[in-house]
CSV table of C-alpha atoms and ligand atoms in Angstrom, one decimal:
chain,number,residue,atom,x,y,z
K,1,MET,CA,0.4,25.1,-1.5
K,2,ARG,CA,0.0,22.9,-4.5
K,3,VAL,CA,2.3,20.0,-5.1
K,4,LEU,CA,3.1,17.9,-8.2
K,5,GLY,CA,3.6,14.3,-7.1
K,6,ILE,CA,5.4,11.6,-9.2
K,7,GLU,CA,5.4,7.9,-8.4
K,8,THR,CA,7.4,5.2,-10.4
K,9,SER,CA,8.5,2.8,-7.6
K,10,CYS,CA,7.0,-0.4,-9.1
K,11,ASP,CA,4.6,-1.0,-11.9
K,12,GLU,CA,2.5,2.2,-12.0
K,13,THR,CA,3.6,5.4,-13.6
K,14,ALA,CA,1.6,8.0,-11.8
K,15,ALA,CA,1.4,11.8,-11.4
K,16,ALA,CA,-1.0,14.0,-9.4
K,17,VAL,CA,-1.5,17.6,-8.2
K,18,VAL,CA,-2.6,17.9,-4.6
K,19,SER,CA,-3.0,20.8,-2.2
K,20,ASP,CA,-1.4,20.7,1.3
K,21,GLN,CA,-5.0,20.3,2.6
K,22,GLY,CA,-5.2,16.9,0.8
K,23,ASP,CA,-7.5,18.1,-2.0
K,24,VAL,CA,-6.7,16.1,-5.1
K,25,LEU,CA,-6.7,18.4,-8.2
K,26,SER,CA,-5.6,15.7,-10.6
K,27,ASP,CA,-4.6,12.1,-10.3
K,28,LEU,CA,-3.3,9.9,-13.2
K,29,VAL,CA,-2.1,6.4,-13.1
K,30,HIS,CA,-0.7,4.5,-16.1
K,31,SER,CA,-0.7,0.8,-15.1
K,32,GLN,CA,1.8,-1.7,-16.4
K,33,VAL,CA,-0.3,-4.7,-15.4
K,34,PRO,CA,-0.8,-5.9,-19.0
K,35,LEU,CA,2.9,-5.7,-19.6
K,36,HIS,CA,3.9,-7.9,-16.7
K,37,ALA,CA,0.8,-10.2,-16.7
K,38,PRO,CA,2.4,-12.9,-19.0
K,39,TYR,CA,5.3,-13.3,-16.4
K,40,GLY,CA,3.0,-13.6,-13.3
K,41,GLY,CA,4.9,-10.7,-11.6
K,42,VAL,CA,6.7,-7.5,-12.2
K,43,VAL,CA,9.9,-7.7,-14.4
K,44,PRO,CA,12.1,-4.9,-13.2
K,45,GLU,CA,13.9,-4.2,-16.5
K,46,LEU,CA,10.5,-3.9,-18.4
K,47,ALA,CA,9.2,-1.7,-15.6
K,48,SER,CA,12.0,0.8,-15.9
K,49,ARG,CA,11.7,1.0,-19.7
K,50,ASP,CA,8.0,1.5,-19.5
K,51,HIS,CA,8.3,4.2,-16.9
K,52,LEU,CA,10.8,6.0,-19.2
K,53,ARG,CA,8.3,5.9,-22.1
K,54,ASN,CA,5.4,7.2,-20.0
K,55,VAL,CA,6.6,9.4,-17.2
K,56,ARG,CA,6.6,12.7,-19.2
K,57,PRO,CA,3.2,12.2,-20.8
K,58,VAL,CA,1.7,11.2,-17.5
K,59,ILE,CA,3.1,14.3,-15.8
K,60,SER,CA,1.9,16.6,-18.6
K,61,ALA,CA,-1.6,15.0,-18.4
K,62,ALA,CA,-1.7,15.5,-14.6
K,63,LEU,CA,-0.8,19.2,-14.9
K,64,GLU,CA,-3.3,19.6,-17.7
K,65,GLN,CA,-6.1,17.9,-15.7
K,66,ALA,CA,-5.4,20.3,-12.8
K,67,GLY,CA,-5.6,23.2,-15.3
K,68,MET,CA,-2.0,24.2,-14.4
K,69,ARG,CA,1.4,24.7,-15.8
K,70,LEU,CA,4.6,23.7,-14.1
K,71,ALA,CA,5.1,27.3,-13.1
K,72,ASP,CA,1.9,27.2,-11.1
K,73,VAL,CA,2.9,24.5,-8.7
K,74,ASP,CA,4.7,25.3,-5.4
K,75,GLY,CA,6.9,22.2,-5.3
K,76,ILE,CA,7.6,18.7,-6.6
K,77,ALA,CA,7.4,15.5,-4.6
K,78,VAL,CA,8.8,12.2,-5.9
K,79,THR,CA,9.0,8.6,-4.5
K,80,CYS,CA,12.6,7.9,-3.8
K,81,ARG,CA,12.2,4.6,-1.7
K,82,PRO,CA,11.4,1.8,-1.3
K,83,GLY,CA,11.0,0.1,-4.7
K,84,LEU,CA,12.8,-1.2,-7.8
K,85,SER,CA,15.9,0.9,-8.1
K,86,GLY,CA,15.8,1.3,-11.9
K,87,ALA,CA,12.1,2.3,-11.7
K,88,LEU,CA,12.6,4.8,-8.9
K,89,LEU,CA,15.5,6.4,-10.8
K,90,VAL,CA,13.2,7.2,-13.7
K,91,GLY,CA,10.8,9.2,-11.6
K,92,VAL,CA,13.5,10.9,-9.5
K,93,GLN,CA,15.4,12.0,-12.6
K,94,ALA,CA,12.2,13.3,-14.3
K,95,ALA,CA,11.4,15.2,-11.1
K,96,ARG,CA,14.8,16.6,-10.8
K,97,GLY,CA,14.8,17.8,-14.4
K,98,LEU,CA,11.5,19.6,-13.8
K,99,SER,CA,12.8,21.2,-10.6
K,100,TRP,CA,15.9,22.3,-12.3
K,101,ALA,CA,14.0,23.8,-15.3
K,102,SER,CA,11.4,25.6,-13.1
K,103,GLY,CA,13.4,26.5,-10.0
K,104,LYS,CA,10.8,24.8,-7.8
K,105,PRO,CA,11.8,23.0,-4.6
K,106,ILE,CA,11.8,19.2,-4.7
K,107,VAL,CA,11.5,16.6,-2.0
K,108,GLY,CA,11.9,12.8,-1.9
K,109,VAL,CA,9.1,10.8,-0.3
K,110,ASP,CA,9.1,7.3,1.2
K,111,HIS,CA,6.4,5.4,-0.6
K,112,LEU,CA,5.2,3.8,2.6
K,113,VAL,CA,4.7,7.1,4.3
K,114,GLY,CA,2.6,8.0,1.3
K,115,HIS,CA,0.4,5.0,1.8
K,116,LEU,CA,0.0,5.8,5.6
K,117,LEU,CA,-1.2,9.3,4.8
K,118,ALA,CA,-3.6,8.3,2.0
K,119,PRO,CA,-6.7,8.6,4.3
K,120,PHE,CA,-6.0,12.4,4.4
K,121,LEU,CA,-6.7,12.7,0.6
K,122,ARG,CA,-10.0,14.2,-0.6
K,123,PHE,CA,-11.0,13.2,-4.2
K,124,PRO,CA,-13.3,15.4,-6.2
K,125,ASN,CA,-16.8,14.0,-6.7
K,126,LYS,CA,-16.2,11.2,-4.3
K,127,PRO,CA,-17.9,10.9,-0.9
K,128,GLU,CA,-15.5,12.2,1.8
K,129,THR,CA,-14.0,9.4,3.9
K,130,PRO,CA,-13.3,10.1,7.6
K,131,ARG,CA,-9.8,11.4,8.4
K,132,PRO,CA,-7.9,9.9,11.3
K,133,THR,CA,-6.3,12.0,14.0
K,134,PHE,CA,-2.8,11.3,15.4
K,135,PRO,CA,-1.8,9.0,17.0
K,136,PHE,CA,-3.2,6.0,15.2
K,137,VAL,CA,-2.0,2.4,14.4
K,138,ALA,CA,-1.8,1.6,10.7
K,139,LEU,CA,-1.8,-1.7,9.0
K,140,LEU,CA,0.1,-1.4,5.7
K,141,VAL,CA,-0.7,-4.3,3.4
K,142,SER,CA,0.6,-4.2,-0.1
K,143,GLY,CA,2.3,-6.3,-2.8
K,144,GLY,CA,5.8,-5.6,-1.3
K,145,HIS,CA,5.1,-4.8,2.4
K,146,THR,CA,3.0,-6.0,5.3
K,147,ALA,CA,3.6,-4.2,8.6
K,148,LEU,CA,2.0,-2.5,11.5
K,149,TYR,CA,3.0,1.1,12.4
K,150,ARG,CA,2.4,3.5,15.2
K,151,VAL,CA,1.8,6.9,13.6
K,152,ASP,CA,2.2,9.9,15.9
K,153,GLY,CA,2.4,12.5,13.1
K,154,ALA,CA,2.9,13.1,9.3
K,155,GLU,CA,6.7,13.2,9.5
K,156,LEU,CA,8.9,10.2,8.8
K,157,ALA,CA,10.4,10.4,12.3
K,158,GLN,CA,6.9,10.1,13.8
K,159,VAL,CA,6.2,6.7,12.3
K,160,ARG,CA,7.5,3.6,14.0
K,161,GLU,CA,7.2,0.0,12.9
K,162,LEU,CA,5.6,-2.3,15.5
K,163,GLY,CA,5.9,-5.6,13.6
K,164,ALA,CA,6.3,-6.8,10.0
K,165,THR,CA,6.1,-10.0,7.9
K,166,ARG,CA,9.0,-12.4,8.2
K,167,ASP,CA,8.5,-13.7,4.7
K,168,ASP,CA,5.9,-12.9,2.0
K,169,ALA,CA,3.8,-9.7,2.0
K,170,ALA,CA,0.0,-10.2,2.2
K,171,GLY,CA,-0.4,-9.0,-1.4
K,172,GLU,CA,2.3,-11.3,-2.6
K,173,ALA,CA,0.5,-14.2,-0.9
K,174,PHE,CA,-2.7,-13.2,-2.8
K,175,ASP,CA,-0.8,-13.0,-6.1
K,176,LYS,CA,1.0,-16.3,-5.6
K,177,VAL,CA,-2.1,-18.2,-4.6
K,178,ALA,CA,-3.9,-16.7,-7.6
K,179,LYS,CA,-1.1,-17.9,-9.8
K,180,LEU,CA,-1.4,-21.5,-8.3
K,181,LEU,CA,-5.1,-21.4,-9.1
K,182,GLY,CA,-4.5,-20.1,-12.6
K,183,LEU,CA,-6.2,-16.8,-12.0
K,184,GLY,CA,-3.7,-14.4,-13.6
K,185,TYR,CA,-1.9,-11.4,-12.2
K,186,PRO,CA,-2.4,-9.4,-10.0
K,187,GLY,CA,-4.4,-11.9,-8.0
K,188,GLY,CA,-5.8,-9.9,-5.1
K,189,PRO,CA,-8.8,-8.4,-6.8
K,190,VAL,CA,-9.8,-11.7,-8.5
K,191,VAL,CA,-9.5,-13.7,-5.3
K,192,ASP,CA,-11.5,-11.0,-3.5
K,193,ARG,CA,-14.3,-11.3,-6.0
K,194,LEU,CA,-14.4,-15.2,-6.1
K,195,ALA,CA,-14.1,-15.4,-2.3
K,196,HIS,CA,-17.2,-13.3,-1.9
K,197,GLU,CA,-19.3,-16.3,-3.2
K,198,GLY,CA,-17.3,-19.0,-1.5
K,199,ASN,CA,-17.6,-21.0,1.7
K,200,ALA,CA,-14.6,-20.1,3.9
K,201,GLU,CA,-15.3,-23.1,6.3
K,202,ARG,CA,-15.0,-25.9,3.8
K,203,ILE,CA,-11.2,-26.1,3.6
K,204,PRO,CA,-9.2,-25.7,6.8
K,205,PHE,CA,-6.0,-24.1,5.7
K,206,VAL,CA,-3.3,-23.4,8.3
K,207,GLN,CA,-3.8,-20.1,10.2
K,208,PRO,CA,-0.7,-17.9,9.7
K,209,MET,CA,1.0,-16.8,12.9
K,210,ARG,CA,-2.1,-16.6,15.0
K,211,ARG,CA,-0.4,-16.0,18.3
K,212,ARG,CA,-2.1,-13.0,19.6
K,213,SER,CA,0.8,-11.4,21.4
K,214,SER,CA,3.1,-11.3,18.4
K,215,LEU,CA,2.9,-8.4,15.9
K,216,GLU,CA,4.9,-10.3,13.3
K,217,PHE,CA,3.3,-11.9,10.3
K,218,SER,CA,4.1,-14.9,8.1
K,219,PHE,CA,2.2,-16.0,5.0
K,220,SER,CA,4.6,-18.5,3.4
K,221,GLY,CA,3.2,-21.4,5.4
K,222,LEU,CA,-0.4,-20.6,4.3
K,223,LYS,CA,0.8,-20.3,0.7
K,224,SER,CA,2.5,-23.7,0.9
K,225,ASP,CA,-0.6,-25.2,2.4
K,226,VAL,CA,-2.7,-24.0,-0.6
K,227,ALA,CA,0.0,-25.4,-2.9
K,228,ARG,CA,-0.2,-28.7,-1.1
K,229,TRP,CA,-4.0,-28.7,-1.4
K,230,VAL,CA,-3.7,-28.0,-5.2
K,231,ARG,CA,-1.1,-30.8,-5.6
K,232,GLU,CA,-3.4,-33.3,-3.8
K,233,HIS,CA,-6.7,-32.3,-5.4
K,234,GLY,CA,-5.6,-30.7,-8.7
K,235,ARG,CA,-6.5,-27.2,-9.7
K,236,PRO,CA,-10.2,-26.7,-8.9
K,237,GLY,CA,-12.1,-26.9,-12.2
K,238,ASP,CA,-15.5,-26.8,-10.5
K,239,ASP,CA,-16.4,-23.1,-10.0
K,240,GLN,CA,-17.7,-23.6,-6.5
K,241,THR,CA,-14.6,-25.3,-5.2
K,242,LEU,CA,-12.5,-22.5,-6.7
K,243,ARG,CA,-14.6,-20.0,-4.8
K,244,ASP,CA,-14.3,-22.0,-1.6
K,245,VAL,CA,-10.5,-22.2,-1.9
K,246,CYS,CA,-10.3,-18.5,-2.4
K,247,ALA,CA,-12.7,-17.9,0.5
K,248,ALA,CA,-10.8,-20.1,2.9
K,249,PHE,CA,-7.4,-18.6,1.9
K,250,GLN,CA,-8.7,-15.0,2.2
K,251,ARG,CA,-10.4,-15.7,5.6
K,252,ALA,CA,-7.1,-17.0,7.0
K,253,VAL,CA,-5.2,-13.9,5.8
K,254,VAL,CA,-7.9,-11.4,6.9
K,255,ASP,CA,-8.4,-13.0,10.3
K,256,THR,CA,-4.7,-12.6,11.1
K,257,LEU,CA,-4.5,-9.1,9.8
K,258,VAL,CA,-7.6,-8.0,11.8
K,259,ARG,CA,-6.5,-9.8,15.0
K,260,LYS,CA,-3.0,-8.3,15.0
K,261,SER,CA,-4.1,-4.8,14.1
K,262,LEU,CA,-6.6,-4.6,17.0
K,263,HIS,CA,-4.0,-6.1,19.3
K,264,ALA,CA,-1.5,-3.4,18.2
K,265,ALA,CA,-4.1,-0.7,18.9
K,266,ARG,CA,-4.8,-2.1,22.3
K,267,SER,CA,-1.1,-2.4,23.3
K,268,GLU,CA,-0.3,1.1,22.0
K,269,GLY,CA,-3.4,2.6,23.8
K,270,VAL,CA,-4.9,4.1,20.6
K,271,ASP,CA,-8.4,3.9,19.4
K,272,GLN,CA,-8.0,4.3,15.6
K,273,VAL,CA,-6.7,1.8,13.1
K,274,VAL,CA,-5.9,2.9,9.5
K,275,LEU,CA,-5.9,0.4,6.7
K,276,ALA,CA,-3.4,1.2,3.9
K,277,GLY,CA,-1.9,-0.3,0.8
K,278,GLY,CA,-3.4,-2.3,-2.1
K,279,VAL,CA,-4.7,-5.2,0.0
K,280,ALA,CA,-6.7,-2.6,2.0
K,281,ALA,CA,-9.0,-2.5,-1.0
K,282,ASN,CA,-10.1,-6.1,0.0
K,283,ARG,CA,-13.8,-6.1,0.8
K,284,GLU,CA,-13.6,-8.8,3.5
K,285,LEU,CA,-10.7,-7.0,5.2
K,286,ARG,CA,-12.5,-3.7,5.3
K,287,GLU,CA,-15.8,-5.2,6.6
K,288,SER,CA,-14.3,-7.6,9.0
K,289,ALA,CA,-11.9,-4.9,10.5
K,290,ALA,CA,-14.7,-2.4,10.8
K,291,ALA,CA,-17.0,-5.0,12.6
K,292,ALA,CA,-14.2,-6.3,14.9
K,293,GLY,CA,-13.1,-2.7,15.7
K,294,ALA,CA,-16.6,-1.6,16.6
K,295,ARG,CA,-16.9,-4.5,19.1
K,296,VAL,CA,-13.9,-3.2,21.1
K,297,GLY,CA,-14.3,0.6,20.6
K,298,VAL,CA,-11.7,1.0,17.9
K,299,ARG,CA,-12.5,3.2,14.8
K,300,VAL,CA,-11.3,1.5,11.6
K,301,ILE,CA,-10.5,4.0,8.8
K,302,ALA,CA,-10.0,2.7,5.3
K,303,PRO,CA,-9.2,5.2,2.5
K,304,SER,CA,-11.3,5.1,-0.7
K,305,LEU,CA,-10.3,2.2,-3.0
K,306,ARG,CA,-8.7,4.7,-5.3
K,307,ALA,CA,-6.4,5.9,-2.5
K,308,CYS,CA,-5.4,2.3,-1.3
K,309,THR,CA,-3.6,1.2,-4.4
K,310,ASP,CA,-0.5,2.9,-5.8
K,311,ASN,CA,-1.0,6.5,-6.8
K,312,ALA,CA,0.9,9.8,-6.9
K,313,ALA,CA,-1.7,11.8,-4.9
K,314,MET,CA,-0.5,10.2,-1.7
K,315,ILE,CA,3.1,11.0,-2.6
K,316,ALA,CA,2.2,14.7,-3.4
K,317,TYR,CA,0.4,15.0,0.0
K,318,ALA,CA,3.3,13.4,2.0
K,319,GLY,CA,5.7,15.7,0.1
K,320,SER,CA,3.6,18.8,1.0
K,321,VAL,CA,4.3,18.1,4.7
K,322,ARG,CA,8.0,18.3,4.0
K,323,LEU,CA,7.7,21.3,1.7
K,324,LEU,CA,5.6,23.2,4.2
K,325,ARG,CA,8.4,22.9,6.7
K,326,GLY,CA,10.7,24.5,4.1
K,327,GLU,CA,12.7,21.3,3.3
K,328,ASP,CA,14.3,21.0,-0.1
K,329,ASP,CA,16.3,18.1,-1.6
K,330,ARG,CA,17.7,20.1,-4.5
K,331,GLY,CA,21.1,19.2,-3.1
K,332,GLY,CA,20.5,15.5,-3.9
K,333,ILE,CA,18.0,12.7,-3.4
K,334,GLU,CA,19.1,9.3,-2.1
K,335,VAL,CA,17.3,6.5,-4.1
K,336,SER,CA,17.0,3.2,-2.2
K,337,PRO,CA,15.2,-0.1,-2.5
K,338,ARG,CA,14.6,0.0,1.3
K,339,THR,CA,12.2,2.1,3.4
K,340,ALA,CA,13.5,4.7,5.8
K,341,LEU,CA,10.9,3.8,8.4
K,342,ARG,CA,12.4,2.5,11.6
K,343,ARG,CA,11.4,-0.2,14.1
K,344,LEU,CA,10.0,0.9,17.4
K,345,THR,CA,12.5,-0.1,20.1
K,346,ARG,CA,11.5,0.3,23.7
K,347,LYS,CA,14.2,1.3,26.1
K,348,GLY,CA,12.1,0.9,29.2
K,349,PRO,CA,8.4,0.8,30.2
K,350,GLY,CA,6.6,3.0,27.8
K,351,ALA,CA,9.7,4.6,26.5
K,352,ARG,CA,10.1,5.3,22.7
K,353,ALA,CA,13.4,5.3,20.8
U,401,KG4,O1,0.0,-0.9,-2.8
U,401,KG4,P1,-0.1,-1.6,-4.1
U,401,KG4,O2,-1.0,-1.0,-5.2
U,401,KG4,O3,1.3,-1.8,-4.7
U,401,KG4,C1,2.5,-2.0,-3.9
U,401,KG4,O4,3.0,-1.0,-3.4
U,401,KG4,O5,2.7,-3.2,-3.7
U,401,KG4,O6,-0.6,-3.1,-3.8
U,401,KG4,C2,-0.7,-4.1,-4.8
U,401,KG4,C3,-1.1,-5.4,-4.2
U,401,KG4,C4,-1.1,-6.6,-5.1
U,401,KG4,O7,-0.4,-7.7,-4.5
U,401,KG4,C5,-2.6,-6.9,-5.3
U,401,KG4,O8,-2.9,-8.2,-5.6
U,401,KG4,C6,-3.2,-6.5,-4.0
U,401,KG4,O9,-2.4,-5.3,-3.6
U,401,KG4,N1,-4.6,-6.1,-4.1
U,401,KG4,C7,-5.5,-6.8,-3.4
U,401,KG4,C8,-6.8,-6.3,-3.8
U,401,KG4,N2,-6.6,-5.2,-4.6
U,401,KG4,C9,-5.2,-5.2,-4.8
U,401,KG4,N3,-5.4,-7.8,-2.5
U,401,KG4,C10,-6.6,-8.3,-2.0
U,401,KG4,N4,-7.8,-7.9,-2.3
U,401,KG4,C11,-8.0,-6.8,-3.2
U,401,KG4,N5,-9.2,-6.4,-3.5
U,402,ZN,ZN1,2.3,0.7,-2.7
């Protein structure tokens, strides 16, 4: 089965064609970063309008790159939650139009499920990354979300949230700290690069929610601590100080993410941790999680950098799981700013809701 995936939940207009085995036949992303950069964050109204301009050309280019016409695909998958409502509606309406015109089945996909299944993608001409087996624990760290999940299978109902952030998402913390330091938007990749040459020990920022037993996160205290440091010392002009601030901030975030992910794996009795979402592209997170996992017998699996950040290939693959089961949302797709993933609630020792 070959599926056309469409993604417009935030600031990327993306389309891809993927097989139900995870083979990526085409993968296009039109980024709106330059459009939003002057505002230091995504402006929803601008995002919707830009999706509207680009969604059809991006879909056509994805089909062309796969050497296919719409008639050749077996189904259409589109992100319908969570995200900016106006942005989501553009992708969903485009997908519904194509489904109506071609008579192909269509399914709505939860963007977060797409991220969690990204390690199953195989990109052409890229070294194959190891695939996880179910069950695994997943750390999803993006601009809008930070949470730990137990993943027992590829279906929505088989994914349960174990803990999440109480305030900012990890990517949001990277972006806000970068803004404080005058590093532009999005900040994650720049902080990652500068931190690599910094001394993480020089500035002792607060450690966010370090308590080992809790699987909740909080990054607003750390962000305020960096803001306090900048108020007291001024924006670092000296390059080495800037690198040291980035390194200290990043170390505090990464330490918490790694510690809690491994704690989640241990308490769930699983030996694999998947890193997902844009922040999973972070070099220190990938290296530190792999090293810490190896020490306790947990395999850490991080998708290729291409698969970590927003893309439509992961949406197409997650959609193929639903389409293979014969599901079809031609009757209607509910668009929502919130995820459909649910919290794990235990009813008794070891019981799952
Ligand atoms: O998953 P994603 O592409 O979009 C959302 O669904 O939010 O994640 C984007 C987030 C941004 O906050 C960006 O700053 C962060 O991921 N990010 C990184 C890195 N690359 C992207 N954060 C830290 N280190 C990176 N290398
Ligand atoms: Zn995302």
